[in-house]
Amino acid sequence: METHKQLTIGLFGFGTVGEGLYRVLQQTPSLKATIRKVCIKNADKKMISPASLFTTDKDELLYDPEINVIVEVIDDADAAFAIVSTALRNGKEVVSASKKMLAEHLPALLDLQRETDRSILYEAAACASIPVIRNLEEYYDNDLLHSIRAIVNGSTNFILTKMFEEGLDFKEALLLAQQLGFAESNPSLDVEGYDALNKWTILLNHSYGIVERPENIVFTGIQNINQNDAAVAREKHYEIKLVAQAKKLNNGGVAAFVLPQFVNQQDQLAFVKNEYNGVVIESGFSDKQFFYGKGAGSFPTGSAVLSDISALRYDYHYEYKKLYHHQRNQLTNDFYLKVYISFDNAAYIPKEKFEWIEEWHADLNRNYLIGVLAFSELKNSKWWKEDNISLILTPEPIIEDVEIRKLKKKSLELAGITL
Ligand SMILES: NC(=O)c1ccc[n+]([C@@H]2O[C@H](COP(=O)([O-])OP(=O)(O)OC[C@H]3O[C@@H](n4cnc5c(N)ncnc54)[C@H](OP(=O)(O)O)[C@@H]3O)[C@@H](O)[C@H]2O)c1
């Protein structure tokens, strides 16, 4: 019995992802999905397919009754939100890859889906080819999900890999990433952590049912990490990764942030090199599971979009179970982080803010400390983001047991180490 519906697609955007999708679709004739029209911004661009397929008039797609699916893969978040909202209101299903738009407009998009009874799927927006959203949505029950840790930005991972393994300095590694097409010509969105933050905002919803504005999540990128930090990591048998993580704490809240981290060489995330992405999920009974794959690029991203299109044939939609049907989770600031901080000038480090300091290293080449800070200090201050200060979490950085923390502080004081 044939129950799958015919999909007629209006495609917005024909850049890296849009063209990738077009080519992937051509090689998947069994899907019963056809692109009826493509809307782009500049009419004069040369395209690989017939000119009659293209338009610059968005209404030709949004108001075409034959089109039942709008695929939005453009690089303008505001325009994308306008397109997606109109499409849903006009009774069309939507597939999107625009993580910035999704992260910034999540509450409105949730309301719109309920109002219109139409769905928006966006697997490509987080970790591209890795099917992490649908897995989180369908497989991991709220109570069982202990933690999720991920490398969600391929550009920064590529830069860190080159700094670490080939000794390139930050600027050389960034240039190489740009030359190979792994970083934008304006790379600050990737390098300063904004892209990872947007993806994490989306994944927090599907992991824990938390809907939070990106600017409320503590984050930074890799812009201040230097070769001295890489040398310390090597000495300690660690690697450095930009890790997005969330963990359910004993106090019932969820700790979440996107920060650089030292990872042990046995950690699954240490295995993720260059432009790849990886996700480690820890759950109640199945222990750790590791997802690995390409987090960007024309075909990997196009194939994730295709997978969403395919899911629409059987009316798949995100149920947002953790948001609507489970006891609501909330972010907490009530925990501590063990951090490594390197700096040029100790005068800029507020030592009194540390719960305790375990290591203090100062010589001509390097100054760093390893100590414990209340998470609220990171949330409420910016000194640790200043130029010439680099903050890297230690492995297993979350400290939530208050008694152990107090005892440790006491023991250091008794040992004559005053803070
Ligand atoms: N590239 C990746 O690997 C990747 C991975 C995951 C998610 N994404 C997300 O996917 C989206 C597209 O990325 P991309 O790399 O494919 O971008 P891109 O190569 O820069 O292409 C953007 C496309 O959007 C079109 N466009 C821009 N504004 C438009 C508007 N108002 N109406 C219609 N078309 C418009 C552009 O038209 P013109 O060609 O006429 O300028 C172009 O075809 C972004 O949100 C990105 O964050 C990308």
CSV table of C-alpha atoms and ligand atoms in Angstrom, one decimal:
chain,number,residue,atom,x,y,z
A,1,MET,CA,0.0,0.0,0.0
A,2,GLU,CA,1.4,3.4,-1.0
A,3,THR,CA,0.8,5.9,1.8
A,4,HIS,CA,3.6,8.4,1.2
A,5,LYS,CA,2.5,11.7,-0.2
A,6,GLN,CA,4.0,13.5,-3.2
A,7,LEU,CA,6.2,16.4,-2.1
A,8,THR,CA,6.4,19.5,-4.3
A,9,ILE,CA,9.2,21.7,-3.0
A,10,GLY,CA,9.9,25.4,-3.1
A,11,LEU,CA,13.6,25.9,-2.4
A,12,PHE,CA,15.0,29.1,-0.9
A,13,GLY,CA,18.7,29.5,-1.4
A,14,PHE,CA,21.0,27.9,-4.0
A,15,GLY,CA,24.4,28.2,-2.3
A,16,THR,CA,26.5,25.5,-0.7
A,17,VAL,CA,23.5,23.7,0.9
A,18,GLY,CA,20.8,24.5,-1.7
A,19,GLU,CA,22.9,23.3,-4.6
A,20,GLY,CA,24.0,20.2,-2.6
A,21,LEU,CA,20.4,19.3,-2.0
A,22,TYR,CA,19.5,19.8,-5.7
A,23,ARG,CA,22.3,17.4,-6.7
A,24,VAL,CA,21.5,14.9,-4.0
A,25,LEU,CA,17.8,14.9,-4.9
A,26,GLN,CA,18.7,14.3,-8.6
A,27,GLN,CA,20.3,11.1,-7.4
A,28,THR,CA,17.4,10.0,-5.3
A,29,PRO,CA,14.5,9.6,-7.8
A,30,SER,CA,12.6,7.1,-5.6
A,31,LEU,CA,11.8,9.9,-3.1
A,32,LYS,CA,8.8,11.3,-5.0
A,33,ALA,CA,10.0,14.8,-4.3
A,34,THR,CA,10.5,17.5,-6.9
A,35,ILE,CA,11.7,21.0,-6.8
A,36,ARG,CA,9.2,23.2,-8.5
A,37,LYS,CA,10.9,26.6,-8.0
A,38,VAL,CA,14.1,28.0,-6.5
A,39,CYS,CA,14.2,31.5,-5.0
A,40,ILE,CA,17.6,33.2,-4.8
A,41,LYS,CA,18.7,36.8,-4.1
A,42,ASN,CA,20.6,37.8,-7.2
A,43,ALA,CA,19.0,37.0,-10.5
A,44,ASP,CA,22.2,37.2,-12.5
A,45,LYS,CA,24.1,34.3,-10.9
A,46,LYS,CA,24.9,31.4,-13.3
A,47,MET,CA,23.2,28.2,-12.1
A,48,ILE,CA,23.7,24.5,-13.0
A,49,SER,CA,20.0,24.0,-13.8
A,50,PRO,CA,17.5,25.7,-16.2
A,51,ALA,CA,17.0,29.4,-15.7
A,52,SER,CA,13.2,28.9,-15.7
A,53,LEU,CA,13.6,27.1,-12.3
A,54,PHE,CA,14.8,30.3,-10.6
A,55,THR,CA,13.1,33.4,-9.4
A,56,THR,CA,13.9,36.3,-7.0
A,57,ASP,CA,10.2,36.7,-6.1
A,58,LYS,CA,9.6,34.8,-2.8
A,59,ASP,CA,5.8,35.0,-3.3
A,60,GLU,CA,6.0,32.7,-6.3
A,61,LEU,CA,6.9,30.0,-3.9
A,62,LEU,CA,5.1,31.0,-0.8
A,63,TYR,CA,1.7,31.5,-2.5
A,64,ASP,CA,1.9,28.6,-5.0
A,65,PRO,CA,-0.8,26.2,-4.0
A,66,GLU,CA,1.0,23.3,-5.7
A,67,ILE,CA,4.0,23.7,-3.4
A,68,ASN,CA,3.5,21.8,-0.1
A,69,VAL,CA,7.1,22.0,1.3
A,70,ILE,CA,9.3,25.0,1.6
A,71,VAL,CA,13.0,24.2,2.1
A,72,GLU,CA,14.8,27.3,3.4
A,73,VAL,CA,18.6,27.3,3.2
A,74,ILE,CA,19.6,30.9,2.9
A,75,ASP,CA,22.2,32.9,4.8
A,76,ASP,CA,20.1,35.7,6.1
A,77,ALA,CA,18.5,34.9,9.4
A,78,ASP,CA,15.9,37.7,9.4
A,79,ALA,CA,14.7,37.0,5.9
A,80,ALA,CA,14.7,33.3,6.7
A,81,PHE,CA,12.4,33.8,9.7
A,82,ALA,CA,10.0,35.9,7.5
A,83,ILE,CA,10.0,33.1,4.8
A,84,VAL,CA,9.5,30.3,7.3
A,85,SER,CA,6.7,32.0,9.2
A,86,THR,CA,4.8,32.9,6.1
A,87,ALA,CA,5.2,29.3,4.8
A,88,LEU,CA,3.8,27.8,8.0
A,89,ARG,CA,0.9,30.2,8.0
A,90,ASN,CA,0.2,29.3,4.3
A,91,GLY,CA,-0.2,25.7,5.3
A,92,LYS,CA,3.2,24.4,4.0
A,93,GLU,CA,5.6,22.2,5.9
A,94,VAL,CA,9.1,23.6,6.3
A,95,VAL,CA,12.6,22.2,6.3
A,96,SER,CA,15.4,24.6,7.3
A,97,ALA,CA,19.2,24.6,7.9
A,98,SER,CA,19.4,28.1,9.3
A,99,LYS,CA,20.7,27.6,12.8
A,100,LYS,CA,21.0,31.3,13.6
A,101,MET,CA,17.4,31.9,12.6
A,102,LEU,CA,16.2,28.8,14.5
A,103,ALA,CA,18.1,29.7,17.7
A,104,GLU,CA,16.9,33.3,17.7
A,105,HIS,CA,13.3,32.5,17.0
A,106,LEU,CA,12.7,29.2,18.7
A,107,PRO,CA,9.8,30.3,21.0
A,108,ALA,CA,8.0,31.9,18.1
A,109,LEU,CA,8.5,28.9,15.9
A,110,LEU,CA,7.2,26.6,18.6
A,111,ASP,CA,4.0,28.7,18.8
A,112,LEU,CA,3.6,28.9,15.0
A,113,GLN,CA,3.8,25.1,14.7
A,114,ARG,CA,1.1,24.6,17.3
A,115,GLU,CA,-1.0,27.4,15.8
A,116,THR,CA,-0.8,26.2,12.2
A,117,ASP,CA,-0.5,22.4,12.9
A,118,ARG,CA,2.4,22.4,10.4
A,119,SER,CA,5.9,21.2,11.1
A,120,ILE,CA,9.4,22.6,10.7
A,121,LEU,CA,12.3,20.1,10.6
A,122,TYR,CA,15.9,21.2,10.9
A,123,GLU,CA,18.3,18.3,11.3
A,124,ALA,CA,20.9,20.0,9.2
A,125,ALA,CA,21.1,23.0,11.6
A,126,ALA,CA,23.0,21.1,14.2
A,127,CYS,CA,25.9,18.8,13.3
A,128,ALA,CA,24.7,18.6,9.7
A,129,SER,CA,25.1,15.0,8.6
A,130,ILE,CA,24.8,13.6,12.2
A,131,PRO,CA,21.1,12.7,12.9
A,132,VAL,CA,21.3,14.0,16.5
A,133,ILE,CA,18.1,15.9,16.7
A,134,ARG,CA,15.9,13.1,15.7
A,135,ASN,CA,17.7,10.7,18.0
A,136,LEU,CA,17.4,13.0,20.9
A,137,GLU,CA,13.7,13.5,20.1
A,138,GLU,CA,12.8,9.9,19.7
A,139,TYR,CA,15.3,7.8,21.6
A,140,TYR,CA,16.5,9.5,24.8
A,141,ASP,CA,13.9,9.8,27.5
A,142,ASN,CA,14.2,12.9,29.6
A,143,ASP,CA,14.9,11.2,32.9
A,144,LEU,CA,17.6,9.0,31.3
A,145,LEU,CA,19.7,11.6,29.7
A,146,HIS,CA,22.6,12.3,32.1
A,147,SER,CA,24.6,14.5,29.8
A,148,ILE,CA,25.4,15.5,26.3
A,149,ARG,CA,28.8,16.8,25.1
A,150,ALA,CA,29.5,17.8,21.6
A,151,ILE,CA,31.9,19.3,19.1
A,152,VAL,CA,29.4,21.2,16.9
A,153,ASN,CA,31.6,23.5,14.9
A,154,GLY,CA,33.8,22.1,12.3
A,155,SER,CA,35.8,25.3,11.6
A,156,THR,CA,37.1,25.7,15.1
A,157,ASN,CA,37.8,22.0,15.4
A,158,PHE,CA,39.8,22.2,12.2
A,159,ILE,CA,41.8,25.2,13.6
A,160,LEU,CA,42.5,23.5,16.9
A,161,THR,CA,43.6,20.3,15.2
A,162,LYS,CA,46.1,22.1,13.1
A,163,MET,CA,47.4,24.2,16.0
A,164,PHE,CA,47.7,21.1,18.1
A,165,GLU,CA,49.0,18.5,15.6
A,166,GLU,CA,51.0,20.7,13.2
A,167,GLY,CA,52.1,23.5,15.5
A,168,LEU,CA,50.5,26.2,13.4
A,169,ASP,CA,49.7,29.4,15.2
A,170,PHE,CA,46.0,30.5,15.4
A,171,LYS,CA,46.2,32.9,12.4
A,172,GLU,CA,48.0,30.3,10.2
A,173,ALA,CA,45.4,27.7,11.1
A,174,LEU,CA,42.5,30.1,10.5
A,175,LEU,CA,43.9,31.0,7.1
A,176,LEU,CA,44.3,27.4,6.1
A,177,ALA,CA,40.7,26.7,7.2
A,178,GLN,CA,39.5,29.6,5.0
A,179,GLN,CA,41.6,28.4,2.0
A,180,LEU,CA,40.1,24.9,2.3
A,181,GLY,CA,36.5,26.3,2.6
A,182,PHE,CA,36.0,25.3,6.3
A,183,ALA,CA,35.7,28.8,7.6
A,184,GLU,CA,33.8,31.9,6.4
A,185,SER,CA,35.7,34.9,5.0
A,186,ASN,CA,34.4,36.6,8.1
A,187,PRO,CA,35.2,33.9,10.5
A,188,SER,CA,34.2,35.5,13.8
A,189,LEU,CA,30.8,33.7,13.9
A,190,ASP,CA,32.7,30.4,14.1
A,191,VAL,CA,35.8,31.4,15.9
A,192,GLU,CA,34.2,33.4,18.7
A,193,GLY,CA,31.7,30.6,19.4
A,194,TYR,CA,28.4,32.1,18.1
A,195,ASP,CA,27.8,29.3,15.6
A,196,ALA,CA,28.3,26.6,18.3
A,197,LEU,CA,26.1,28.6,20.7
A,198,ASN,CA,23.2,28.7,18.2
A,199,LYS,CA,23.5,25.0,17.6
A,200,TRP,CA,23.6,24.4,21.3
A,201,THR,CA,20.5,26.5,21.9
A,202,ILE,CA,18.7,24.2,19.4
A,203,LEU,CA,20.0,21.0,20.9
A,204,LEU,CA,19.2,22.0,24.5
A,205,ASN,CA,15.6,22.0,23.5
A,206,HIS,CA,15.7,18.5,22.1
A,207,SER,CA,17.9,17.2,24.9
A,208,TYR,CA,16.2,18.7,27.9
A,209,GLY,CA,13.2,20.7,26.7
A,210,ILE,CA,14.9,23.9,27.6
A,211,VAL,CA,14.1,26.9,25.5
A,212,GLU,CA,16.6,29.6,26.2
A,213,ARG,CA,17.8,32.7,24.4
A,214,PRO,CA,21.4,32.2,23.0
A,215,GLU,CA,22.7,35.3,24.8
A,216,ASN,CA,21.7,33.7,28.2
A,217,ILE,CA,24.0,30.7,27.7
A,218,VAL,CA,27.6,31.1,28.9
A,219,PHE,CA,30.0,30.6,25.9
A,220,THR,CA,33.2,31.7,24.3
A,221,GLY,CA,35.2,30.5,21.3
A,222,ILE,CA,38.8,29.7,20.6
A,223,GLN,CA,40.0,33.2,19.6
A,224,ASN,CA,42.4,33.5,22.6
A,225,ILE,CA,43.9,30.0,22.6
A,226,ASN,CA,47.6,30.0,21.7
A,227,GLN,CA,50.5,27.7,21.3
A,228,ASN,CA,51.4,28.0,25.0
A,229,ASP,CA,48.1,26.6,25.8
A,230,ALA,CA,48.6,23.8,23.3
A,231,ALA,CA,52.0,23.1,25.0
A,232,VAL,CA,50.4,22.8,28.4
A,233,ALA,CA,47.8,20.5,27.0
A,234,ARG,CA,50.5,18.3,25.4
A,235,GLU,CA,52.4,18.1,28.7
A,236,LYS,CA,49.3,17.0,30.5
A,237,HIS,CA,48.4,14.5,27.7
A,238,TYR,CA,45.2,16.4,26.8
A,239,GLU,CA,43.8,17.8,23.6
A,240,ILE,CA,41.9,21.1,23.3
A,241,LYS,CA,38.4,21.1,21.9
A,242,LEU,CA,35.5,23.6,21.8
A,243,VAL,CA,32.9,21.6,23.7
A,244,ALA,CA,29.2,22.3,24.0
A,245,GLN,CA,27.8,20.5,27.0
A,246,ALA,CA,24.8,20.0,29.2
A,247,LYS,CA,24.5,17.9,32.2
A,248,LYS,CA,21.7,17.1,34.6
A,249,LEU,CA,22.9,17.9,38.1
A,250,ASN,CA,21.9,16.4,41.5
A,251,ASN,CA,20.0,19.6,42.3
A,252,GLY,CA,17.6,18.9,39.5
A,253,GLY,CA,18.9,21.7,37.3
A,254,VAL,CA,20.8,21.5,34.0
A,255,ALA,CA,24.3,22.9,33.7
A,256,ALA,CA,24.9,24.1,30.1
A,257,PHE,CA,27.6,26.0,28.4
A,258,VAL,CA,29.9,26.2,25.3
A,259,LEU,CA,33.6,26.6,26.3
A,260,PRO,CA,37.0,25.3,25.2
A,261,GLN,CA,38.0,22.3,27.2
A,262,PHE,CA,41.0,20.0,27.8
A,263,VAL,CA,39.9,16.5,26.9
A,264,ASN,CA,41.7,13.3,27.8
A,265,GLN,CA,43.1,11.4,24.9
A,266,GLN,CA,40.8,8.5,25.7
A,267,ASP,CA,37.8,10.7,25.5
A,268,GLN,CA,35.6,10.1,22.4
A,269,LEU,CA,35.8,13.8,21.6
A,270,ALA,CA,39.6,13.6,21.2
A,271,PHE,CA,38.9,11.3,18.3
A,272,VAL,CA,37.1,14.1,16.5
A,273,LYS,CA,39.7,15.8,14.3
A,274,ASN,CA,39.7,18.5,11.7
A,275,GLU,CA,36.3,19.6,10.3
A,276,TYR,CA,34.4,16.7,11.8
A,277,ASN,CA,31.7,16.9,14.5
A,278,GLY,CA,31.0,14.5,17.3
A,279,VAL,CA,28.4,14.0,20.0
A,280,VAL,CA,28.7,11.9,23.2
A,281,ILE,CA,25.5,11.1,24.9
A,282,GLU,CA,25.4,9.6,28.4
A,283,SER,CA,22.2,8.0,29.5
A,284,GLY,CA,21.0,6.0,32.4
A,285,PHE,CA,21.3,2.4,31.3
A,286,SER,CA,23.1,2.5,27.9
A,287,ASP,CA,26.1,4.4,29.3
A,288,LYS,CA,28.0,6.4,26.6
A,289,GLN,CA,27.1,6.6,22.9
A,290,PHE,CA,29.1,8.4,20.4
A,291,PHE,CA,27.9,10.0,17.1
A,292,TYR,CA,30.5,11.1,14.6
A,293,GLY,CA,30.3,12.7,11.2
A,294,LYS,CA,30.7,15.7,8.9
A,295,GLY,CA,29.2,18.9,10.4
A,296,ALA,CA,29.2,21.0,7.3
A,297,GLY,CA,29.7,20.9,3.5
A,298,SER,CA,27.4,20.7,0.5
A,299,PHE,CA,26.6,17.0,0.4
A,300,PRO,CA,26.6,16.2,4.1
A,301,THR,CA,24.3,19.1,4.8
A,302,GLY,CA,22.2,18.5,1.7
A,303,SER,CA,21.7,14.9,2.7
A,304,ALA,CA,20.5,15.9,6.2
A,305,VAL,CA,18.0,18.3,4.5
A,306,LEU,CA,17.0,15.4,2.2
A,307,SER,CA,16.4,13.2,5.2
A,308,ASP,CA,14.0,15.8,6.7
A,309,ILE,CA,12.2,16.0,3.3
A,310,SER,CA,11.9,12.3,3.3
A,311,ALA,CA,10.5,12.3,6.8
A,312,LEU,CA,7.7,14.7,5.7
A,313,ARG,CA,6.4,12.0,3.4
A,314,TYR,CA,5.0,10.2,6.4
A,315,ASP,CA,4.1,13.4,8.2
A,316,TYR,CA,6.9,13.3,10.7
A,317,HIS,CA,7.1,16.2,13.1
A,318,TYR,CA,9.0,16.9,16.3
A,319,GLU,CA,6.8,16.3,19.3
A,320,TYR,CA,9.0,18.3,21.7
A,321,LYS,CA,8.1,15.7,24.3
A,322,LYS,CA,10.6,17.0,26.8
A,323,LEU,CA,9.1,20.5,26.5
A,324,TYR,CA,5.4,19.7,26.4
A,325,HIS,CA,5.0,16.3,28.1
A,326,HIS,CA,7.7,15.9,30.7
A,327,GLN,CA,8.4,17.8,33.9
A,328,ARG,CA,10.2,20.9,32.7
A,329,ASN,CA,13.9,21.2,33.1
A,330,GLN,CA,15.6,24.5,33.9
A,331,LEU,CA,19.1,25.8,33.6
A,332,THR,CA,21.0,26.2,36.8
A,333,ASN,CA,23.9,28.4,37.8
A,334,ASP,CA,24.4,26.6,41.1
A,335,PHE,CA,27.6,24.7,40.4
A,336,TYR,CA,31.4,25.2,40.0
A,337,LEU,CA,33.8,24.7,37.2
A,338,LYS,CA,37.5,23.7,37.4
A,339,VAL,CA,39.3,25.9,34.9
A,340,TYR,CA,42.7,26.5,33.4
A,341,ILE,CA,43.4,30.2,32.7
A,342,SER,CA,46.4,31.5,31.0
A,343,PHE,CA,47.2,35.2,30.9
A,344,ASP,CA,49.8,37.8,30.1
A,345,ASN,CA,49.4,39.9,33.2
A,346,ALA,CA,48.4,38.5,36.6
A,347,ALA,CA,47.0,41.9,37.5
A,348,TYR,CA,44.0,41.2,35.3
A,349,ILE,CA,43.1,38.0,37.1
A,350,PRO,CA,40.7,38.4,40.0
A,351,LYS,CA,42.3,35.8,42.3
A,352,GLU,CA,39.8,36.5,45.1
A,353,LYS,CA,36.9,35.2,42.9
A,354,PHE,CA,38.4,31.7,42.9
A,355,GLU,CA,37.1,29.1,45.3
A,356,TRP,CA,40.5,27.7,45.4
A,357,ILE,CA,43.6,27.6,43.2
A,358,GLU,CA,45.4,24.3,42.7
A,359,GLU,CA,48.3,25.3,40.4
A,360,TRP,CA,50.0,28.5,39.7
A,361,HIS,CA,52.6,28.6,37.0
A,362,ALA,CA,54.6,31.7,36.0
A,363,ASP,CA,57.8,32.0,33.9
A,364,LEU,CA,59.0,34.0,31.0
A,365,ASN,CA,56.9,32.1,28.4
A,366,ARG,CA,53.8,31.1,30.3
A,367,ASN,CA,51.5,32.2,33.0
A,368,TYR,CA,48.6,30.0,34.0
A,369,LEU,CA,46.6,28.8,36.9
A,370,ILE,CA,44.2,26.0,37.5
A,371,GLY,CA,41.5,26.7,39.9
A,372,VAL,CA,37.8,26.5,40.7
A,373,LEU,CA,35.3,29.2,39.9
A,374,ALA,CA,31.6,29.5,40.7
A,375,PHE,CA,29.7,29.2,37.4
A,376,SER,CA,27.8,32.4,38.3
A,377,GLU,CA,31.1,34.2,38.2
A,378,LEU,CA,31.5,33.3,34.5
A,379,LYS,CA,27.9,34.2,33.8
A,380,ASN,CA,28.1,37.6,35.5
A,381,SER,CA,31.6,38.8,34.4
A,382,LYS,CA,33.6,39.3,31.3
A,383,TRP,CA,37.2,39.4,32.4
A,384,TRP,CA,37.8,35.8,31.4
A,385,LYS,CA,36.9,36.7,27.8
A,386,GLU,CA,39.4,39.6,27.5
A,387,ASP,CA,42.2,39.5,24.9
A,388,ASN,CA,45.3,37.7,26.3
A,389,ILE,CA,43.3,35.6,28.7
A,390,SER,CA,42.3,32.2,27.7
A,391,LEU,CA,40.0,30.0,29.7
A,392,ILE,CA,39.9,26.2,29.1
A,393,LEU,CA,37.9,23.8,31.2
A,394,THR,CA,39.7,20.9,32.7
A,395,PRO,CA,38.4,17.4,32.0
A,396,GLU,CA,35.3,16.6,34.1
A,397,PRO,CA,35.1,20.2,35.0
A,398,ILE,CA,31.7,20.3,36.8
A,399,ILE,CA,31.9,20.3,40.6
A,400,GLU,CA,28.5,20.1,42.3
A,401,ASP,CA,29.2,18.5,45.6
A,402,VAL,CA,29.4,21.4,48.0
A,403,GLU,CA,30.8,19.4,50.9
A,404,ILE,CA,33.8,18.1,49.0
A,405,ARG,CA,34.4,21.7,47.7
A,406,LYS,CA,34.4,23.1,51.2
A,407,LEU,CA,36.7,20.4,52.5
A,408,LYS,CA,39.1,20.9,49.7
A,409,LYS,CA,39.3,24.6,50.3
A,410,LYS,CA,39.9,24.0,54.0
A,411,SER,CA,42.6,21.5,53.3
A,412,LEU,CA,44.4,23.9,51.0
A,413,GLU,CA,44.2,26.6,53.6
A,414,LEU,CA,45.6,24.3,56.2
A,415,ALA,CA,48.4,23.5,53.9
A,416,GLY,CA,49.3,27.2,53.9
A,417,ILE,CA,48.0,28.0,50.4
A,418,THR,CA,46.0,31.2,50.9
A,419,LEU,CA,43.9,32.6,48.2
B,1,LIG,N1,27.4,25.5,4.4
B,1,LIG,C1,27.2,24.5,5.3
B,1,LIG,O1,28.0,23.6,5.4
B,1,LIG,C2,26.1,24.6,6.3
B,1,LIG,C3,25.9,23.6,7.2
B,1,LIG,C4,24.8,23.6,8.1
B,1,LIG,C5,23.9,24.7,8.0
B,1,LIG,N2,24.1,25.7,7.1
B,1,LIG,C6,23.2,26.8,7.1
B,1,LIG,O2,22.5,26.8,5.8
B,1,LIG,C7,22.2,28.1,5.4
B,1,LIG,C8,22.8,28.2,4.0
B,1,LIG,O3,24.2,28.1,4.0
B,1,LIG,P1,25.0,28.1,2.7
B,1,LIG,O4,26.4,27.8,3.1
B,1,LIG,O5,24.4,27.3,1.6
B,1,LIG,O6,25.0,29.6,2.3
B,1,LIG,P2,25.5,30.3,0.9
B,1,LIG,O7,26.4,29.3,0.2
B,1,LIG,O8,26.1,31.6,1.2
B,1,LIG,O9,24.2,30.5,0.0
B,1,LIG,C9,23.1,31.3,0.5
B,1,LIG,C10,22.1,31.3,-0.6
B,1,LIG,O10,21.0,32.0,0.0
B,1,LIG,C11,20.5,32.9,-1.0
B,1,LIG,N3,19.8,34.0,-0.3
B,1,LIG,C12,20.3,34.9,0.6
B,1,LIG,N4,19.3,35.7,1.0
B,1,LIG,C13,18.2,35.4,0.3
B,1,LIG,C14,16.8,35.8,0.3
B,1,LIG,N5,16.4,36.8,1.1
B,1,LIG,N6,15.9,35.2,-0.5
B,1,LIG,C15,16.3,34.2,-1.3
B,1,LIG,N7,17.6,33.7,-1.3
B,1,LIG,C16,18.5,34.3,-0.5
B,1,LIG,C17,21.7,33.3,-1.8
B,1,LIG,O11,21.3,33.8,-3.0
B,1,LIG,P3,22.3,34.4,-4.1
B,1,LIG,O12,23.0,33.1,-4.6
B,1,LIG,O13,21.5,35.0,-5.1
B,1,LIG,O14,23.2,35.3,-3.3
B,1,LIG,C18,22.4,32.0,-1.9
B,1,LIG,O15,21.9,31.2,-3.0
B,1,LIG,C19,22.8,29.0,6.4
B,1,LIG,O16,21.8,29.4,7.3
B,1,LIG,C20,23.8,28.2,7.1
B,1,LIG,O17,24.0,28.6,8.4
B,1,LIG,C21,25.2,25.7,6.2
